[in-house]
Protein backbone atom coordinates (compact mmCIF):
# COMPACT_ATOMS: atom_id res chain seq x y z
CA MET A 1 -90.26 8.41 -124.32
CA SER A 2 -87.67 8.10 -121.71
CA SER A 3 -83.96 7.81 -122.07
CA ALA A 4 -82.94 5.22 -119.36
CA LEU A 5 -79.35 3.90 -118.80
CA PRO A 6 -79.34 0.06 -119.85
CA ILE A 7 -78.98 -1.69 -116.57
CA ALA A 8 -78.92 -5.45 -116.46
CA ARG A 9 -81.64 -7.40 -114.58
CA GLU A 10 -79.20 -8.89 -112.42
CA ALA A 11 -77.82 -5.28 -111.54
CA THR A 12 -81.66 -4.23 -110.50
CA ALA A 13 -81.80 -7.36 -108.33
CA GLY A 14 -78.15 -6.72 -107.03
CA ALA A 15 -79.15 -3.22 -105.95
CA ALA A 16 -82.60 -4.49 -104.25
CA ILE A 17 -80.42 -6.86 -102.36
CA LEU A 18 -77.99 -4.48 -101.24
CA LEU A 19 -81.00 -1.95 -100.24
CA ALA A 20 -82.63 -5.14 -97.83
CA GLY A 21 -79.05 -5.85 -96.49
CA GLY A 22 -78.23 -2.20 -95.58
CA ALA A 23 -81.67 -1.84 -94.08
CA LEU A 24 -81.51 -4.96 -91.98
CA LEU A 25 -78.02 -3.72 -90.56
CA ALA A 26 -79.21 -0.58 -89.94
CA LEU A 27 -82.34 -1.89 -87.99
CA THR A 28 -80.20 -4.44 -85.94
CA TRP A 29 -76.88 -2.39 -85.37
CA SER A 30 -77.71 -1.38 -81.78
CA TYR A 31 -78.62 -5.34 -80.86
CA PRO A 32 -75.76 -6.63 -78.93
CA SER A 33 -73.90 -9.37 -80.92
CA GLY A 34 -72.08 -10.77 -78.23
CA ASP A 35 -69.38 -13.50 -79.24
CA LEU A 36 -69.40 -17.13 -80.72
CA SER A 37 -69.48 -18.42 -77.12
CA GLU A 38 -72.51 -16.32 -76.01
CA ILE A 39 -74.51 -15.21 -78.79
CA GLY A 40 -76.29 -12.08 -78.65
CA PRO A 41 -79.73 -11.39 -80.53
CA GLY A 42 -78.01 -9.12 -83.18
CA LEU A 43 -75.33 -11.61 -84.35
CA ILE A 44 -77.06 -13.95 -86.47
CA LEU A 45 -79.11 -10.93 -88.13
CA GLN A 46 -75.96 -8.77 -88.62
CA LEU A 47 -74.15 -11.70 -90.17
CA ALA A 48 -77.37 -12.21 -92.38
CA SER A 49 -77.08 -8.54 -93.15
CA GLY A 50 -73.52 -8.72 -94.18
CA LEU A 51 -74.10 -11.75 -96.53
CA LEU A 52 -76.74 -9.89 -98.22
CA LEU A 53 -74.57 -6.88 -98.87
CA LEU A 54 -71.91 -9.14 -100.30
CA LEU A 55 -74.13 -10.71 -102.43
CA GLY A 56 -75.97 -7.82 -103.63
CA GLY A 57 -72.61 -6.20 -104.27
CA LEU A 58 -71.29 -8.96 -106.34
CA MET A 59 -74.79 -9.35 -108.35
CA LEU A 60 -74.75 -5.62 -109.05
CA GLY A 61 -71.34 -5.72 -110.08
CA ARG A 62 -71.71 -8.50 -112.33
CA GLY A 63 -75.05 -6.95 -113.85
CA ILE A 64 -73.16 -3.51 -114.47
CA ALA A 65 -70.18 -5.54 -116.28
CA GLY A 66 -72.53 -7.26 -118.61
CA ARG A 67 -75.27 -4.68 -119.23
CA SER A 68 -78.36 -5.38 -121.14
CA ASP A 69 -80.94 -3.40 -122.97
CA GLU A 70 -83.89 -5.50 -122.09
CA LEU A 71 -84.39 -3.23 -118.97
CA ALA A 72 -83.82 0.01 -120.89
CA ARG A 73 -86.85 -0.90 -123.05
CA ALA A 74 -89.28 -1.87 -120.12
CA PRO A 75 -91.71 0.81 -119.01
CA VAL A 76 -90.59 2.68 -115.74
CA LEU A 77 -92.82 0.91 -113.42
CA HIS A 78 -91.25 -2.41 -114.35
CA ARG A 79 -87.77 -1.32 -113.47
CA TRP A 80 -88.97 -0.39 -109.94
CA ARG A 81 -90.49 -3.97 -109.37
CA PRO A 82 -87.37 -5.50 -107.69
CA PHE A 83 -87.61 -2.81 -104.91
CA ILE A 84 -91.29 -3.40 -103.90
CA ILE A 85 -90.98 -6.32 -101.59
CA PRO A 86 -88.35 -4.83 -99.89
CA ALA A 87 -90.25 -1.60 -99.40
CA ALA A 88 -93.25 -3.82 -98.34
CA MET A 89 -90.92 -5.18 -95.52
CA GLY A 90 -89.87 -1.58 -94.59
CA VAL A 91 -93.60 -0.56 -94.52
CA PHE A 92 -94.19 -3.40 -91.96
CA ALA A 93 -91.10 -2.57 -89.83
CA VAL A 94 -91.92 1.07 -89.66
CA LEU A 95 -95.89 0.99 -89.08
CA LEU A 96 -96.28 -1.92 -86.76
CA PRO A 97 -95.64 0.14 -83.55
CA TRP A 98 -98.35 2.48 -84.42
CA LEU A 99 -100.82 0.83 -86.36
CA GLY A 100 -101.03 -2.78 -84.81
CA LEU A 101 -100.38 -6.05 -86.64
CA ALA A 102 -103.65 -6.20 -88.44
CA LEU A 103 -103.57 -2.91 -90.41
CA THR A 104 -99.82 -2.97 -90.74
CA ALA A 105 -100.28 -6.55 -92.37
CA ALA A 106 -102.88 -5.18 -94.78
CA VAL A 107 -100.90 -2.09 -95.80
CA SER A 108 -97.61 -4.42 -96.45
CA SER A 109 -99.68 -6.93 -98.01
CA TYR A 110 -101.08 -4.33 -100.46
CA VAL A 111 -97.77 -2.76 -101.20
CA ALA A 112 -96.11 -5.95 -101.80
CA SER A 113 -98.89 -6.91 -104.30
CA LEU A 114 -97.92 -3.94 -106.48
CA ALA A 115 -94.95 -6.25 -107.66
CA SER A 116 -97.58 -8.35 -109.52
CA ARG A 117 -98.64 -7.42 -113.04
CA GLU A 118 -101.37 -9.82 -113.31
CA LEU A 119 -103.58 -8.58 -110.02
CA SER A 120 -106.49 -6.13 -110.35
CA GLN A 121 -106.94 -3.34 -107.57
CA ARG A 122 -109.78 -5.37 -106.38
CA GLU A 123 -107.50 -8.58 -106.23
CA ARG A 124 -105.14 -6.60 -104.45
CA LEU A 125 -107.45 -5.41 -101.86
CA ALA A 126 -108.81 -8.83 -101.21
CA CYS A 127 -105.31 -10.63 -101.25
CA ALA A 128 -104.20 -7.88 -98.64
CA LEU A 129 -107.45 -8.32 -96.35
CA LEU A 130 -107.31 -12.07 -96.54
CA LEU A 131 -103.64 -12.24 -95.55
CA ALA A 132 -104.00 -9.88 -92.64
CA ALA A 133 -106.81 -11.65 -91.31
CA PHE A 134 -104.64 -14.68 -91.62
CA VAL A 135 -101.53 -13.24 -89.96
CA THR A 136 -103.53 -11.60 -87.35
CA ALA A 137 -105.25 -14.79 -86.45
CA LEU A 138 -102.10 -17.01 -86.58
CA PHE A 139 -99.77 -14.59 -85.00
CA GLY A 140 -101.84 -12.20 -82.87
CA TYR A 141 -104.22 -14.38 -81.64
CA GLY A 142 -102.92 -18.03 -82.10
CA LEU A 143 -99.45 -17.64 -80.90
CA ARG A 144 -100.08 -14.41 -78.75
CA LEU A 145 -96.90 -12.81 -80.09
CA PRO A 146 -95.97 -9.67 -77.95
CA VAL A 147 -97.15 -6.81 -80.36
CA ALA A 148 -100.37 -4.65 -80.40
CA ILE A 149 -103.07 -6.21 -82.63
CA TRP A 150 -104.93 -3.10 -83.31
CA PRO A 151 -103.65 0.64 -82.85
CA ARG A 152 -104.14 2.33 -79.52
CA LEU A 153 -106.50 5.08 -79.87
CA GLY A 154 -106.11 7.99 -77.53
CA ALA A 155 -103.09 6.81 -76.02
């Protein structure tokens, strides 16, 4: 039996959006933003992260103000579900330079599949492998994005 603080579903979603906005801002902070006459590569991303931070803060505040006991009765794993998709995005961003597109897509797809209650382990693995094959074929070989497809062994 766990004694959890009652947190509204909206507060949890707001915290997840805050986390995603903060991560996006941290990742794009060093990109040059330029100005409105000459937009740099970081401006749109930094504006998007600011909007995510604002939206997440508003949702978190509303959720805390209107507390709900629904989430407090949920199992611990279910309370972490809103954070799984942003975590999968972070896993993708961190692992891509080392594992290459194919393996990173498989790992991050598997992590994202943990947000679903309906999938079995076999289905999670199958979905991750199929999605990784699709992503690799489309972005790696089809569009020839300038990212390593496979890890560089011995380099």
